[in-house]
mmCIF file of C-alpha atoms and ligand atoms in Angstrom:
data_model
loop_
_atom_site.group_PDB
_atom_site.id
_atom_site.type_symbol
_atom_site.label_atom_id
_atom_site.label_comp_id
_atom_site.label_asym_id
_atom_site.label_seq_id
_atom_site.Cartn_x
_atom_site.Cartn_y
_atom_site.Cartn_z
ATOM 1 C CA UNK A 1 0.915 5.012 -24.290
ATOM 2 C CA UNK A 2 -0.827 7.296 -21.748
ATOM 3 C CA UNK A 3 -3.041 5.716 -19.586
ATOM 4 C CA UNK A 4 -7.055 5.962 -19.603
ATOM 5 C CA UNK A 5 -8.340 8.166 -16.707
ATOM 6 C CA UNK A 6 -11.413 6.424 -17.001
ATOM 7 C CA UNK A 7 -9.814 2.637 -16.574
ATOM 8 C CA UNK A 8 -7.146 3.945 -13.480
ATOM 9 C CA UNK A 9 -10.684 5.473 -11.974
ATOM 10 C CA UNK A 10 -12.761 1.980 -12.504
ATOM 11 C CA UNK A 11 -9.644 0.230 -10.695
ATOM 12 C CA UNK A 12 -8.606 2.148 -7.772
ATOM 13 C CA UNK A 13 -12.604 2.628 -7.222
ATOM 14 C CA UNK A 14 -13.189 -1.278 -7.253
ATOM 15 C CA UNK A 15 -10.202 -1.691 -5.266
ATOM 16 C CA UNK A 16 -11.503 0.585 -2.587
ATOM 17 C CA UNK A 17 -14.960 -0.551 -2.130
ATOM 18 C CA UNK A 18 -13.393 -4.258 -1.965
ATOM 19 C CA UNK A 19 -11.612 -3.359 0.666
ATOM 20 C CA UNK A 20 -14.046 -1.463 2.438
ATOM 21 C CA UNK A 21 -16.046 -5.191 2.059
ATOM 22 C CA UNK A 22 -12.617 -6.125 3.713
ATOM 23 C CA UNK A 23 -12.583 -3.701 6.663
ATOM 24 C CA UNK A 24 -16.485 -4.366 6.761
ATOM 25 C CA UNK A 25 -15.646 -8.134 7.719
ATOM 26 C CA UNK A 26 -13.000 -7.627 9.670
ATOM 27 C CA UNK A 27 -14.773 -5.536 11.742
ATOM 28 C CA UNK A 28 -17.449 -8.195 12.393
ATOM 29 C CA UNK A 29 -14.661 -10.528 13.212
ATOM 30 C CA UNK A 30 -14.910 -12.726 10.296
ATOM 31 C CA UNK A 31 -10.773 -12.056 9.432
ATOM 32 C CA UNK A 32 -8.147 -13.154 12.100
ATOM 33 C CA UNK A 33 -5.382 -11.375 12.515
ATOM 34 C CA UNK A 34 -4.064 -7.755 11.582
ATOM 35 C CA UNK A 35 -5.234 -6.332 8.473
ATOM 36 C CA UNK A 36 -3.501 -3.817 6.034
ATOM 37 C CA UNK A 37 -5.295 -1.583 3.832
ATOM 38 C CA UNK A 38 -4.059 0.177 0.821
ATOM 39 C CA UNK A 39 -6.413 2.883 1.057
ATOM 40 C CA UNK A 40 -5.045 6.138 0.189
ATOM 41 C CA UNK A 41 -2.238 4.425 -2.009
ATOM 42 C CA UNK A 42 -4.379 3.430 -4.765
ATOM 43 C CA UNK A 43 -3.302 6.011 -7.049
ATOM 44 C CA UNK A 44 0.218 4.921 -7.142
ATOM 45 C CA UNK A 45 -0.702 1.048 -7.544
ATOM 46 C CA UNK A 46 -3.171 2.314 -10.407
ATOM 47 C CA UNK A 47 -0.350 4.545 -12.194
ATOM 48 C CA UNK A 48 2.206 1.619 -12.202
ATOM 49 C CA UNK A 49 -0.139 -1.287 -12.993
ATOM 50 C CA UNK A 50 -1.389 0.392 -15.691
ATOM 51 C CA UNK A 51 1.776 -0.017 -17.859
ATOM 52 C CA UNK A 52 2.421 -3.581 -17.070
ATOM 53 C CA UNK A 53 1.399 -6.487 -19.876
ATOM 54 C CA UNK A 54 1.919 -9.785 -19.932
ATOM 55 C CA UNK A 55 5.264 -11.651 -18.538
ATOM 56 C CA UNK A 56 6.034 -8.408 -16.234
ATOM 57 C CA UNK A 57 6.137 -9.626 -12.688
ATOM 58 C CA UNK A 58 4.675 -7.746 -8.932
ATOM 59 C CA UNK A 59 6.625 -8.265 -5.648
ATOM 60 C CA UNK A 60 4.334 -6.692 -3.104
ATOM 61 C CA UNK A 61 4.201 -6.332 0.681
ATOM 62 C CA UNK A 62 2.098 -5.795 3.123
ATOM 63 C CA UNK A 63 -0.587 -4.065 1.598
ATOM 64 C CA UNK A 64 -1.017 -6.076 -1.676
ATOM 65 C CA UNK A 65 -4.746 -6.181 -2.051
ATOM 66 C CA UNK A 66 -4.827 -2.966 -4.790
ATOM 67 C CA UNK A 67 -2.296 -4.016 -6.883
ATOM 68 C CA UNK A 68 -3.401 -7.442 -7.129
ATOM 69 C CA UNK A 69 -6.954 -6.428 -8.311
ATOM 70 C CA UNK A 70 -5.982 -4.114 -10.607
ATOM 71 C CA UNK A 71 -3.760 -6.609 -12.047
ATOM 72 C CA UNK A 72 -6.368 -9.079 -12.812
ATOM 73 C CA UNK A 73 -6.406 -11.541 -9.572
ATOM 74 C CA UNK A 74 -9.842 -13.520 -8.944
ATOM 75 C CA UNK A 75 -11.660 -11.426 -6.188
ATOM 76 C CA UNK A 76 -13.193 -13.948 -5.201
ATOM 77 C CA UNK A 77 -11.029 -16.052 -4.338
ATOM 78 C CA UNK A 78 -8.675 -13.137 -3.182
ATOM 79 C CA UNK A 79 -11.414 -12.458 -0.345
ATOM 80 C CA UNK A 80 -12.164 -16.147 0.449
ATOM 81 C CA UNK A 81 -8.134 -15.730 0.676
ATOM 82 C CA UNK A 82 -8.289 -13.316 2.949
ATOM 83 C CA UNK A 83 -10.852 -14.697 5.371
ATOM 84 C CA UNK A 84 -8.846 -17.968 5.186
ATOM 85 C CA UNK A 85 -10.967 -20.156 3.489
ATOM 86 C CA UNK A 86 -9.380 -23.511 1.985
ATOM 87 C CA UNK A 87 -10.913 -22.343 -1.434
ATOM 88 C CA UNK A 88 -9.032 -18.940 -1.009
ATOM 89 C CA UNK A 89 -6.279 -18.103 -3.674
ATOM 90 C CA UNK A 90 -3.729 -19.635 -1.754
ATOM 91 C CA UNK A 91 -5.949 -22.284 0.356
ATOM 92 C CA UNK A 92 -6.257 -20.029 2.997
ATOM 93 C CA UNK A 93 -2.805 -20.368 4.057
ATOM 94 C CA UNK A 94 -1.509 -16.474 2.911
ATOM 95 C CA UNK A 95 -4.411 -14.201 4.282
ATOM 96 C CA UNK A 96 -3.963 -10.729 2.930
ATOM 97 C CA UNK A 97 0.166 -10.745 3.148
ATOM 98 C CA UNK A 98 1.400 -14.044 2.287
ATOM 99 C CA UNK A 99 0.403 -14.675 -1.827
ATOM 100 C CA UNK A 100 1.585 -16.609 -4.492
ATOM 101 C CA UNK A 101 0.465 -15.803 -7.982
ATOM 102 C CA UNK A 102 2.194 -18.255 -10.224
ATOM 103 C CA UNK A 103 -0.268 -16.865 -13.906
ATOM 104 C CA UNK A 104 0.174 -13.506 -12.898
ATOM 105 C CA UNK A 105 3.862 -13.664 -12.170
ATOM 106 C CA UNK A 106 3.002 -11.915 -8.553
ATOM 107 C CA UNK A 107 3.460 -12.902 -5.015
ATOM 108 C CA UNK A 108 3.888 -10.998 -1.737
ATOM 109 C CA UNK A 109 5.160 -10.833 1.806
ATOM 110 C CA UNK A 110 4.961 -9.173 5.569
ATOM 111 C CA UNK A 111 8.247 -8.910 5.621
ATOM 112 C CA UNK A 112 9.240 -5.640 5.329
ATOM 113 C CA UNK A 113 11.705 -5.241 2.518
ATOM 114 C CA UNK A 114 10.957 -8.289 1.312
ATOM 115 C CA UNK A 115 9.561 -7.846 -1.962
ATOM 116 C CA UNK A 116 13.250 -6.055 -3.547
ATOM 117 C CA UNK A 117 14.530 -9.715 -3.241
ATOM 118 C CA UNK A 118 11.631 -11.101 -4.574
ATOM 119 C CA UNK A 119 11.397 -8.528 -7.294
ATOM 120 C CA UNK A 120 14.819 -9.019 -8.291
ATOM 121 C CA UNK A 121 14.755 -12.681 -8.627
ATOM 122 C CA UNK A 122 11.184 -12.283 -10.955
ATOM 123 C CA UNK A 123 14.019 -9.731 -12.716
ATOM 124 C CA UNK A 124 16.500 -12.031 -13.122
ATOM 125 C CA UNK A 125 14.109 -14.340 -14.788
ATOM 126 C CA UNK A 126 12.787 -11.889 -17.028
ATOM 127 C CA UNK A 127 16.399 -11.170 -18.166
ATOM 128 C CA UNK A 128 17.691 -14.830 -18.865
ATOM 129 C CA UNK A 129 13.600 -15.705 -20.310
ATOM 130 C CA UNK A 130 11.670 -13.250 -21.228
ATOM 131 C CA UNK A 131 14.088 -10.144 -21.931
ATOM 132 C CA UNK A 132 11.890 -6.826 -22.529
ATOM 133 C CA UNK A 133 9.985 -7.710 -19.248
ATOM 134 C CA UNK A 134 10.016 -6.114 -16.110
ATOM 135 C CA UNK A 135 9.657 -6.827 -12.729
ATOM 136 C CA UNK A 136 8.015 -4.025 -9.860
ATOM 137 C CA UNK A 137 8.662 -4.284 -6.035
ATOM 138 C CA UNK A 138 6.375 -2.054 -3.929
ATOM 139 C CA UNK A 139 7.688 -1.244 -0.651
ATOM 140 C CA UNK A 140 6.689 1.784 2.307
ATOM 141 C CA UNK A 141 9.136 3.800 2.854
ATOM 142 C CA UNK A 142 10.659 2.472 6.180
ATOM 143 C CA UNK A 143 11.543 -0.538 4.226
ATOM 144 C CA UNK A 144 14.874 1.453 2.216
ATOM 145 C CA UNK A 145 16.226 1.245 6.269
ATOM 146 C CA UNK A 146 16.252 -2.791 5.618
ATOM 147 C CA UNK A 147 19.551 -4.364 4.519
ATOM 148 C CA UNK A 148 17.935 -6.585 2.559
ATOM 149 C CA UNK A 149 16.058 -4.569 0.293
ATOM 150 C CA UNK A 150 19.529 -1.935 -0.362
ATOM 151 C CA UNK A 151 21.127 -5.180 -0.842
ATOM 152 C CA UNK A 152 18.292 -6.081 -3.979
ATOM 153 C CA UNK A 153 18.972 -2.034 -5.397
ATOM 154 C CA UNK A 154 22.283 -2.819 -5.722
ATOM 155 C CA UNK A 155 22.527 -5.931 -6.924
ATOM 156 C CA UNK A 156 19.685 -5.224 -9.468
ATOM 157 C CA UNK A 157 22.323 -2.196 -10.794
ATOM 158 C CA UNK A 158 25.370 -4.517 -10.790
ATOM 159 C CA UNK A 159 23.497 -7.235 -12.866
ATOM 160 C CA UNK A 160 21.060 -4.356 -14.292
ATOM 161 C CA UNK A 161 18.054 -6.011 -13.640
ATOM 162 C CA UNK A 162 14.563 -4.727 -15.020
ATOM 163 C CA UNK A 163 13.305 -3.555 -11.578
ATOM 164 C CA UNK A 164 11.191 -0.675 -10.946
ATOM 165 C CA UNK A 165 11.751 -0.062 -7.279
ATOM 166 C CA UNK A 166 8.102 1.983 -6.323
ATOM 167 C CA UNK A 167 8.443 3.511 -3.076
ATOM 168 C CA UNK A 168 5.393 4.716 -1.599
ATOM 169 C CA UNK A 169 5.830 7.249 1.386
ATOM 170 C CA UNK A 170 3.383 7.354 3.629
ATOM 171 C CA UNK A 171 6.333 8.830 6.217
ATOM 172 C CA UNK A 172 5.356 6.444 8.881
ATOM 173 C CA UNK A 173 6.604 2.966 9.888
ATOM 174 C CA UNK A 174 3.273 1.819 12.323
ATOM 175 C CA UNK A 175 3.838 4.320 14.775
ATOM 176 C CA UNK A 176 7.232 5.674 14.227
ATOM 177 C CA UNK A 177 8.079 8.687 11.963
ATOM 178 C CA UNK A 178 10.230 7.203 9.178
ATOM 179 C CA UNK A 179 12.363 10.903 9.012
ATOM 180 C CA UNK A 180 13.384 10.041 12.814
ATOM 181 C CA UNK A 181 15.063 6.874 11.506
ATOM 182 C CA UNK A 182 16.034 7.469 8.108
ATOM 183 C CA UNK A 183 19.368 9.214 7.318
ATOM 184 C CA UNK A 184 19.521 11.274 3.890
ATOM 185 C CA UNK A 185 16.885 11.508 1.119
ATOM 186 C CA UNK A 186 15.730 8.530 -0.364
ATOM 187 C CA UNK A 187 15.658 9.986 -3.995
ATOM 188 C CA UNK A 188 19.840 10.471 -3.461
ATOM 189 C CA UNK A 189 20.803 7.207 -1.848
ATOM 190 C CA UNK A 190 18.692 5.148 -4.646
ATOM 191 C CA UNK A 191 20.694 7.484 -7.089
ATOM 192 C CA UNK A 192 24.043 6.642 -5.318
ATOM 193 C CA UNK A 193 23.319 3.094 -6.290
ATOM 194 C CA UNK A 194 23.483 3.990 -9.613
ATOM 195 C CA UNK A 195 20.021 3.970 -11.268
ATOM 196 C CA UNK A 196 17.568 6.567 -12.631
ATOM 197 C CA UNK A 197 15.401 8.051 -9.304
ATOM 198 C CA UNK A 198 12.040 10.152 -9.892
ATOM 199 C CA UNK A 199 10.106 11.190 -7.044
ATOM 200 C CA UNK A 200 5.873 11.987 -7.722
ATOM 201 C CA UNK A 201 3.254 13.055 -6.118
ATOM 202 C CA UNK A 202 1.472 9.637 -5.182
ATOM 203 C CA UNK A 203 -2.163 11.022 -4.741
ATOM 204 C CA UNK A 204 -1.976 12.122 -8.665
ATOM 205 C CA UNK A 205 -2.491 8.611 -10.385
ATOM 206 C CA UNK A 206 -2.016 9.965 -13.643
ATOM 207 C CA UNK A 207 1.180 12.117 -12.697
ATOM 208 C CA UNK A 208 2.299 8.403 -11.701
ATOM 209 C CA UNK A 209 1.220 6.587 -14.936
ATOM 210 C CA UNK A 210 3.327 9.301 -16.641
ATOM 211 C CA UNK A 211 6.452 9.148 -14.233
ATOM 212 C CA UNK A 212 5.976 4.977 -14.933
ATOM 213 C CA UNK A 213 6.034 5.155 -18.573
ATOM 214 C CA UNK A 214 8.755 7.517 -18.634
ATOM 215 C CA UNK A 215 10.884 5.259 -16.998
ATOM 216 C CA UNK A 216 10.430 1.502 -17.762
ATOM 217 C CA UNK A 217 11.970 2.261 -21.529
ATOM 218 C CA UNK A 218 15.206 2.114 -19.304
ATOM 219 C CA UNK A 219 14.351 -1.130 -17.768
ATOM 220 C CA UNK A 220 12.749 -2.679 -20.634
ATOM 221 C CA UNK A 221 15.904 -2.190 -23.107
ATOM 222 C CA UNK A 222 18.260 -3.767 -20.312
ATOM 223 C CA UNK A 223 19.805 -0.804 -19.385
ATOM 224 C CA UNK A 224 18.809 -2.177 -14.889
ATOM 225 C CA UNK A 225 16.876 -0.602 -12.672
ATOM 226 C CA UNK A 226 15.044 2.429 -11.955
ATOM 227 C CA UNK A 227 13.597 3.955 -8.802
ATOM 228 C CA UNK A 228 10.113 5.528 -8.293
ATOM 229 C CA UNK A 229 9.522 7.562 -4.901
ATOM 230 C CA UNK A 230 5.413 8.418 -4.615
ATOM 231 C CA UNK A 231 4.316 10.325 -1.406
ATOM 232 C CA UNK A 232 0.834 9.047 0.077
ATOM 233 C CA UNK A 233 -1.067 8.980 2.978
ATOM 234 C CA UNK A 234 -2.526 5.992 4.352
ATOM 235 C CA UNK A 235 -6.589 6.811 5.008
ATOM 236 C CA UNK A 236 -6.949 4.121 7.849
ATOM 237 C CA UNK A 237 -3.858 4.331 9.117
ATOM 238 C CA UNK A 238 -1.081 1.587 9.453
ATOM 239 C CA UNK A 239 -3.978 -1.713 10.264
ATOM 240 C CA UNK A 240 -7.687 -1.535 10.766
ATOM 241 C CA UNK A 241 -8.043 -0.764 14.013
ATOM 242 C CA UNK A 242 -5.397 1.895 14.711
ATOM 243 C CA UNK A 243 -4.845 2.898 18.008
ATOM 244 C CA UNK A 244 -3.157 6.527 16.598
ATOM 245 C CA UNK A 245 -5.546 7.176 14.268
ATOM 246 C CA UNK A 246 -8.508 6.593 16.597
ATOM 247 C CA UNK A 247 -7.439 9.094 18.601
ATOM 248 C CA UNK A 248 -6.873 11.484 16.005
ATOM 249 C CA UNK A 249 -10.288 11.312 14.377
ATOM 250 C CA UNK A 250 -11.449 10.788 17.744
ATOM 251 C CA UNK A 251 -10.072 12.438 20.488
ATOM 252 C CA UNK A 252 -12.749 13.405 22.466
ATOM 253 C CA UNK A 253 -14.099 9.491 22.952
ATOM 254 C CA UNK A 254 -10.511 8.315 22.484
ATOM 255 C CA UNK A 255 -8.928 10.243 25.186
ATOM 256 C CA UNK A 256 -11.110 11.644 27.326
ATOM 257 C CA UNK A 257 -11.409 8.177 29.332
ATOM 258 C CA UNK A 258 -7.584 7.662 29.732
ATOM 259 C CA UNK A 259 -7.553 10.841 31.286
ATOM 260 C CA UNK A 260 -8.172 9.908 34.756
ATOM 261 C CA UNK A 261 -5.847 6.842 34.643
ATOM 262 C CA UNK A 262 -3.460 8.688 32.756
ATOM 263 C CA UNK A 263 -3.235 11.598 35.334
ATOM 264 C CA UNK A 264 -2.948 8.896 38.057
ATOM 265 C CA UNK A 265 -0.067 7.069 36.875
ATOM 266 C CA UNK A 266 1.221 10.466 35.958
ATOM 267 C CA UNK A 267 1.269 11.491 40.297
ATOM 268 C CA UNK A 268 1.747 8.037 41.284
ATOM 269 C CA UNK A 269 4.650 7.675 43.623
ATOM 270 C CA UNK A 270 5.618 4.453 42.039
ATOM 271 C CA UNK A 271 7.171 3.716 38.595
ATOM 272 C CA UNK A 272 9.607 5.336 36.103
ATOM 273 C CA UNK A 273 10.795 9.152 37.219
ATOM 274 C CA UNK A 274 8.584 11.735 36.502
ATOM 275 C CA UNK A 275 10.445 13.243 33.986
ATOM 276 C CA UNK A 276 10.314 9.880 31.837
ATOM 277 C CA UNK A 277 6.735 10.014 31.842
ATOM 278 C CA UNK A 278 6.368 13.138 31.063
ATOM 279 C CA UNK A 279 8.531 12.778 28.487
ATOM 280 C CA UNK A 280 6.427 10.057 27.132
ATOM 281 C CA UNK A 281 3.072 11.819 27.171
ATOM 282 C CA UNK A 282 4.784 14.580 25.161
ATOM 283 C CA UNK A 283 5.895 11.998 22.675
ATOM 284 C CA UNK A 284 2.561 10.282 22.279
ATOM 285 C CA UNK A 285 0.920 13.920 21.823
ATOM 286 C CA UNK A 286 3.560 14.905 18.974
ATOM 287 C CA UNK A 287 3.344 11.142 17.430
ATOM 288 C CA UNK A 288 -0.816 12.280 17.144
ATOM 289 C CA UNK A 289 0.128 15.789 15.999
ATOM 290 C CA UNK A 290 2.035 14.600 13.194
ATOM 291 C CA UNK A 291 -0.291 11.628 12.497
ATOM 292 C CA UNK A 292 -3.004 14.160 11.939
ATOM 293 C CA UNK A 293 -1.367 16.636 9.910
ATOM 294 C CA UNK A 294 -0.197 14.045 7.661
ATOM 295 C CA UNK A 295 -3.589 12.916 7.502
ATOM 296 C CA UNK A 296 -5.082 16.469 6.274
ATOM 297 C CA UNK A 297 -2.140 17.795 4.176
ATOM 298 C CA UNK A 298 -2.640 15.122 1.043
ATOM 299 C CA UNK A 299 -6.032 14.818 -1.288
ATOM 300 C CA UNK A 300 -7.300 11.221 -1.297
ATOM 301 C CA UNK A 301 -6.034 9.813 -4.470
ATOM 302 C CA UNK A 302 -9.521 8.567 -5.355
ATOM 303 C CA UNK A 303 -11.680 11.969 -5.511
ATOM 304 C CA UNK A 304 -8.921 13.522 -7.114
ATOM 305 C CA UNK A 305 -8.768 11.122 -9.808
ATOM 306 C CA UNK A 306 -12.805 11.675 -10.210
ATOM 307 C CA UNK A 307 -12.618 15.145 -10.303
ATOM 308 C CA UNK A 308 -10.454 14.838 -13.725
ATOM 309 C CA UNK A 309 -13.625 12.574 -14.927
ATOM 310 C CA UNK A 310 -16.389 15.290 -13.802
ATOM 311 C CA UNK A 311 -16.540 16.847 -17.948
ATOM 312 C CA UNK A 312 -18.872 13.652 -18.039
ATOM 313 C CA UNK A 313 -20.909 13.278 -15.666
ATOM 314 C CA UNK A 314 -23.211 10.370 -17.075
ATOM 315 C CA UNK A 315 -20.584 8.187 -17.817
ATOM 316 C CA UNK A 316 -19.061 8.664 -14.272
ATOM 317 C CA UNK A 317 -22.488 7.703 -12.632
ATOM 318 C CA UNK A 318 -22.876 4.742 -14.530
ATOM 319 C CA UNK A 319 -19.396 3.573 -14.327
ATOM 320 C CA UNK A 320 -19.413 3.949 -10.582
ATOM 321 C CA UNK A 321 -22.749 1.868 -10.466
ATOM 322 C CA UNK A 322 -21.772 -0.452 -12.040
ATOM 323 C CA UNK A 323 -18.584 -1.031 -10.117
ATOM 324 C CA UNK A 324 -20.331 -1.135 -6.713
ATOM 325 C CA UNK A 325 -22.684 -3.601 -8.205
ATOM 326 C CA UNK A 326 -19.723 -6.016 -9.501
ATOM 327 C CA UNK A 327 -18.215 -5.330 -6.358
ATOM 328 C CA UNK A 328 -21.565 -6.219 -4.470
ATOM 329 C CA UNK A 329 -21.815 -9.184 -6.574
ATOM 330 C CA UNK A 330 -18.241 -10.307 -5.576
ATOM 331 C CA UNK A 331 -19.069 -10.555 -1.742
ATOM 332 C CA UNK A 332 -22.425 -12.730 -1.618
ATOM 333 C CA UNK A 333 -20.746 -14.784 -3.847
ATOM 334 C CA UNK A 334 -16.996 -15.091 -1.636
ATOM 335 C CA UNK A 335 -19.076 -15.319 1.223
ATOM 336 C CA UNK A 336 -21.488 -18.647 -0.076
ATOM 337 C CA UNK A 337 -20.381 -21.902 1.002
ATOM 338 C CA UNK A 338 -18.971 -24.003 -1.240
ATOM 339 C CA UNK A 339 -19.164 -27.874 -1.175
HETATM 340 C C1 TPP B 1 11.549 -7.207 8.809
HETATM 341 C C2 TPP B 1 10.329 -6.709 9.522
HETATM 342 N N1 TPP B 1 10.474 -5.855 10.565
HETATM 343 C C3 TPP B 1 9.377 -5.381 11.213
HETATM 344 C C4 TPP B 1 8.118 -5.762 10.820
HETATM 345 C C5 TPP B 1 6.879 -5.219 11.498
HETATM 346 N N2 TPP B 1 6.254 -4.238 10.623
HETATM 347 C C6 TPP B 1 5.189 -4.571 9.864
HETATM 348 S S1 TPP B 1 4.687 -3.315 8.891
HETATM 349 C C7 TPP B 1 5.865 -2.293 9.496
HETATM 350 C C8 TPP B 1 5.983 -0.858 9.038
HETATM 351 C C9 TPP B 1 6.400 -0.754 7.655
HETATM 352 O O1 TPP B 1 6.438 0.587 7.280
HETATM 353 P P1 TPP B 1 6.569 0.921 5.749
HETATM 354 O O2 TPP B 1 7.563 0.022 5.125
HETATM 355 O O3 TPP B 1 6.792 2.384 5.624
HETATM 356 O O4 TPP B 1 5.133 0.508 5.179
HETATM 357 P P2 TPP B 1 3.707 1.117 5.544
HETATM 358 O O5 TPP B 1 3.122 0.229 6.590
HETATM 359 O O6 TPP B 1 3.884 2.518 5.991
HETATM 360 O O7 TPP B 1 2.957 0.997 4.264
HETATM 361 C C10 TPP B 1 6.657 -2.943 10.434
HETATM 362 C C11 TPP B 1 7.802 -2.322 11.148
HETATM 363 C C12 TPP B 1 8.022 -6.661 9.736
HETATM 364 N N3 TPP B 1 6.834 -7.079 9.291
HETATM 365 N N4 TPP B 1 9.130 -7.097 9.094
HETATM 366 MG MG1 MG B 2 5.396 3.890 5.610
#
């Protein structure tokens, strides 16, 4: 069934302004550690959630938050998660990476390419349990250069397992550009496995719902895997916090007091040749020239999914008011104390 614009909007917008509650306390130091947004991905964690039902499993990674909302996860305890808290979703002991999901058959890791594995095992369940169910592993991009997940693609083809491999290509891994370390297309080398491969444009949510429903009939009637590839651009970069990013949106106040230092180290006598650190300086400028024309060249996912709901513009405001008030609602009561 095509999916409902205006449910895929409600989602990735509650999953947005939840996480902008996240950044929001991170920022005030009230989450340890490095945290990873899924802002500007939303569209493709909308598009495939949206076709899942009951007994279909999530393997997720590093940037889990989204997909876990939309599928029905308590936010409150998914925040008291995330700021640690022994009444958290996991007691605390998972943060924003680390999750365990037993009801909704979901459960993620940091590990990068971790979640094929995981995927295919919730697959292989599905197949001996609860055949017509599927599992999903979201992954970046710089993950199909980790044996473990091209191990999971083709194992899920040799015992056709019901996973939907969702790529989401963002085109960096933290601070390297994944076309610098990644041989091939993507699209051909999950084909060479042996499955079904679509590629979509990730900031379209619905262009992803339809993508999604066009291929699970594969998986669901046993026929294995398929594999979705959905370009996006992350909107605060790889963790709050970025280095890269800051200096993109910010060069002036980024830069302009490394100058000195940097031009110093640049004539000092001492240290690597001067060729190597010229050579480095060039390399940092290009890494923040492609950063931010990555960062303009894709819509965020969010406003273009609005833009489809415009036609009604009093059901919009209300649904959006409402949202930021549930949302609202969900922090004062994460953040109370409880016995
Ligand atoms: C096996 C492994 N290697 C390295 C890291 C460190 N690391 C964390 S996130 C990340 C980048 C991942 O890039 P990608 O898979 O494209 O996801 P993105 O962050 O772009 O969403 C790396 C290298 C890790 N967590 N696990
Ligand atoms: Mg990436």
């Amino acid at each position: 069934m095509p999916a409902d614009p205006w449910l895929i909007y409600r989602w990735m917008l509650a999953s947005r302004l939840f996480e902008q509650e996240v950044a929001r306390l991170w920022h005030a130091g009230l989450v340890s550690g490095e945290m990873h947004l899924g802002t500007g991905e939303e569209g493709i964690d909308a598009g495939v959630v949206t076709h899942l039902g009951e007994g279909d499993a999530m393997a997720l990674d590093h940037r889990g938050t989204p997909p876990l909302l939309m599928r029905g996860a308590n936010p409150v305890s998914l925040l008291r998660e995330i700021l640690g808290r022994e009444d958290g979703l996991c007691r605390g002991r998972g943060g924003h990476m680390h999750l365990f999901i037993p009801e909704l058959l979901s459960a993620s890791s940091g590990i990068v390419g971790a979640s094929g594995p995981m995927a295919a095992g919730f697959a292989l369940a599905s197949q001996q349990l609860r055949p017509g169910r599927v599992a999903v592993a979201f992954f970046g991009e710089a993950a199909m250069n980790e044996g473990a997940l091209l191990e999971s693609l083709n194992l899920a083809v040799a015992w056709r397992l019901p996973v939907l491999f969702v790529c989401k290509d963002n085109g960096w891994s933290i601070t390297t550009h994944s076309p610098s370390m990644t041989g091939g297309a993507l699209l051909a080398r999950a084909r060479a496995f042996g499955m079904p491969a679509a590629d979509v444009d990730g900031t379209d949510a619905l262009a992803v719902s339809a993508m999604t429903e066009a291929l699970l009939p594969h998986l669901r009637q046993g026929n294995g895997p398929a594999f979705l590839l959905a370009r996006c651009v992350h909107l605060d970069g790889h963790f709050l916090g970025d280095a890269l990013l800051e200096a993109v949106r910010r060069p002036l106040q980024v830069l302009a007091p490394m100058a000195i230092p940097l031009a110093r180290s640049a004539l000092s006598r001492h240290g690597a040749r001067f060729r190597d650190r010229s050579h480095a300086v060039t390399d940092l400028l290009t890494r923040a020239g492609r950063a931010s024309s990555a960062a303009r060249s894709l819509p965020d996912p969010l406003d273009r999914t609005r833009r489809a709901l415009l036609g009604d513009p009093d059901r919009l405001r209300m649904l959006e008011a409402t949202v930021a008030a549930e949302v609202r609602a969900v922090v004062d009561v994460a953040l109370e104390e409880t016995p």
